[in-house]
Amino acid sequence: ALLLETRTAPGERWGMAGVIAPEPGDCLANHVLASGSLGNETFVAAWATPDVAKVTTRPASGAREVPLAFYPVPGSTLRVAGRWTTGFRPSSAVTFYDRRGAVLAASPNGPC
């Protein structure tokens, strides 16, 4: 699982958000996490399998796609794609691309 601990200020209580790691054959679009708040930014994270070459978010329809950075997960073929981004909402797109640029999965409306 990927767990993020956040708090609004030093000395405040910690909150936690998480998303489980995908099993083989799971849809990656079902494993997206948006948590934490820093100013007007939200941390968006998603699991990426070895066949994923790029993960992007698009905060609103018509906005430009913003690539997420990849972070290795020691001892696993999975990686975490994530970044702080402005304007993310539950309806914001997160898209997973293969090496040829084809869409593998997309949240929230598919394909999956």
Coordinates of C-alpha atoms in Angstrom, one line a residue, residues 22-98:
P22 CA -2.7 -3.2 -7.7
E23 CA -2.7 -7.0 -8.2
P24 CA -1.9 -8.4 -11.7
G25 CA -4.7 -7.6 -14.0
D26 CA -6.1 -4.8 -11.9
C27 CA -7.0 -1.5 -13.5
L28 CA -4.4 1.1 -12.6
A29 CA -7.1 3.8 -12.8
N30 CA -8.6 2.3 -9.6
H31 CA -5.3 2.9 -7.7
V32 CA -5.1 6.7 -7.8
L33 CA -4.7 8.8 -4.6
A34 CA -5.1 12.5 -4.1
S35 CA -4.3 13.7 -0.6
G36 CA -2.7 16.5 1.3
S37 CA -3.0 20.2 0.8
L38 CA -0.2 22.7 0.5
G39 CA -1.5 26.1 -0.4
N40 CA -3.8 25.4 -3.3
E41 CA -1.9 22.2 -4.4
T42 CA -2.8 18.6 -3.9
F43 CA -0.5 15.6 -4.0
V44 CA -1.6 13.2 -6.7
A45 CA -0.1 9.7 -6.7
A46 CA -0.7 6.5 -8.7
W47 CA 0.8 3.1 -9.0
A48 CA 2.6 2.3 -12.3
T49 CA 3.5 -1.1 -13.6
P50 CA 6.6 -1.7 -15.8
D51 CA 4.6 -1.3 -19.0
V52 CA 3.6 2.3 -18.0
A53 CA 5.9 4.9 -19.6
K54 CA 4.1 8.1 -18.6
V55 CA 1.4 9.1 -16.2
T56 CA -0.2 12.6 -16.5
T57 CA -2.9 14.6 -14.7
R58 CA -5.2 17.1 -16.3
P59 CA -6.9 19.2 -13.5
A60 CA -9.8 20.4 -15.7
S61 CA -11.1 19.8 -19.2
G62 CA -9.1 21.8 -21.7
A63 CA -6.1 22.3 -19.2
R64 CA -2.7 21.0 -20.3
E65 CA -1.5 17.6 -19.2
V66 CA 1.0 17.6 -16.4
P67 CA 3.4 14.6 -16.1
L68 CA 3.9 12.9 -12.8
A69 CA 7.4 11.9 -11.7
F70 CA 8.3 8.2 -11.1
Y71 CA 9.6 7.0 -7.8
P72 CA 11.0 3.5 -7.5
V73 CA 9.6 1.0 -4.9
P74 CA 12.5 -1.1 -3.5
G75 CA 12.0 -4.8 -4.0
S76 CA 9.1 -4.3 -6.5
T77 CA 8.5 -3.9 -10.2
L78 CA 5.9 -1.3 -9.3
R79 CA 6.7 2.4 -9.2
V80 CA 4.8 5.4 -7.7
A81 CA 4.0 8.3 -10.1
G82 CA 3.3 11.5 -8.2
R83 CA 3.5 15.2 -7.9
W84 CA 2.0 18.3 -6.2
T85 CA -0.5 19.8 -8.6
T86 CA -2.8 22.8 -8.7
G87 CA -6.5 22.5 -9.2
F88 CA -6.9 18.7 -8.8
R89 CA -10.4 17.5 -8.1
P90 CA -12.0 14.0 -8.0
S91 CA -13.2 14.6 -11.6
S92 CA -9.6 15.5 -12.8
A93 CA -8.1 13.1 -15.3
V94 CA -5.2 10.8 -14.5
T95 CA -4.0 9.0 -17.7
F96 CA -1.5 6.1 -18.0
Y97 CA 0.4 5.7 -21.3
D98 CA 2.6 2.9 -22.7

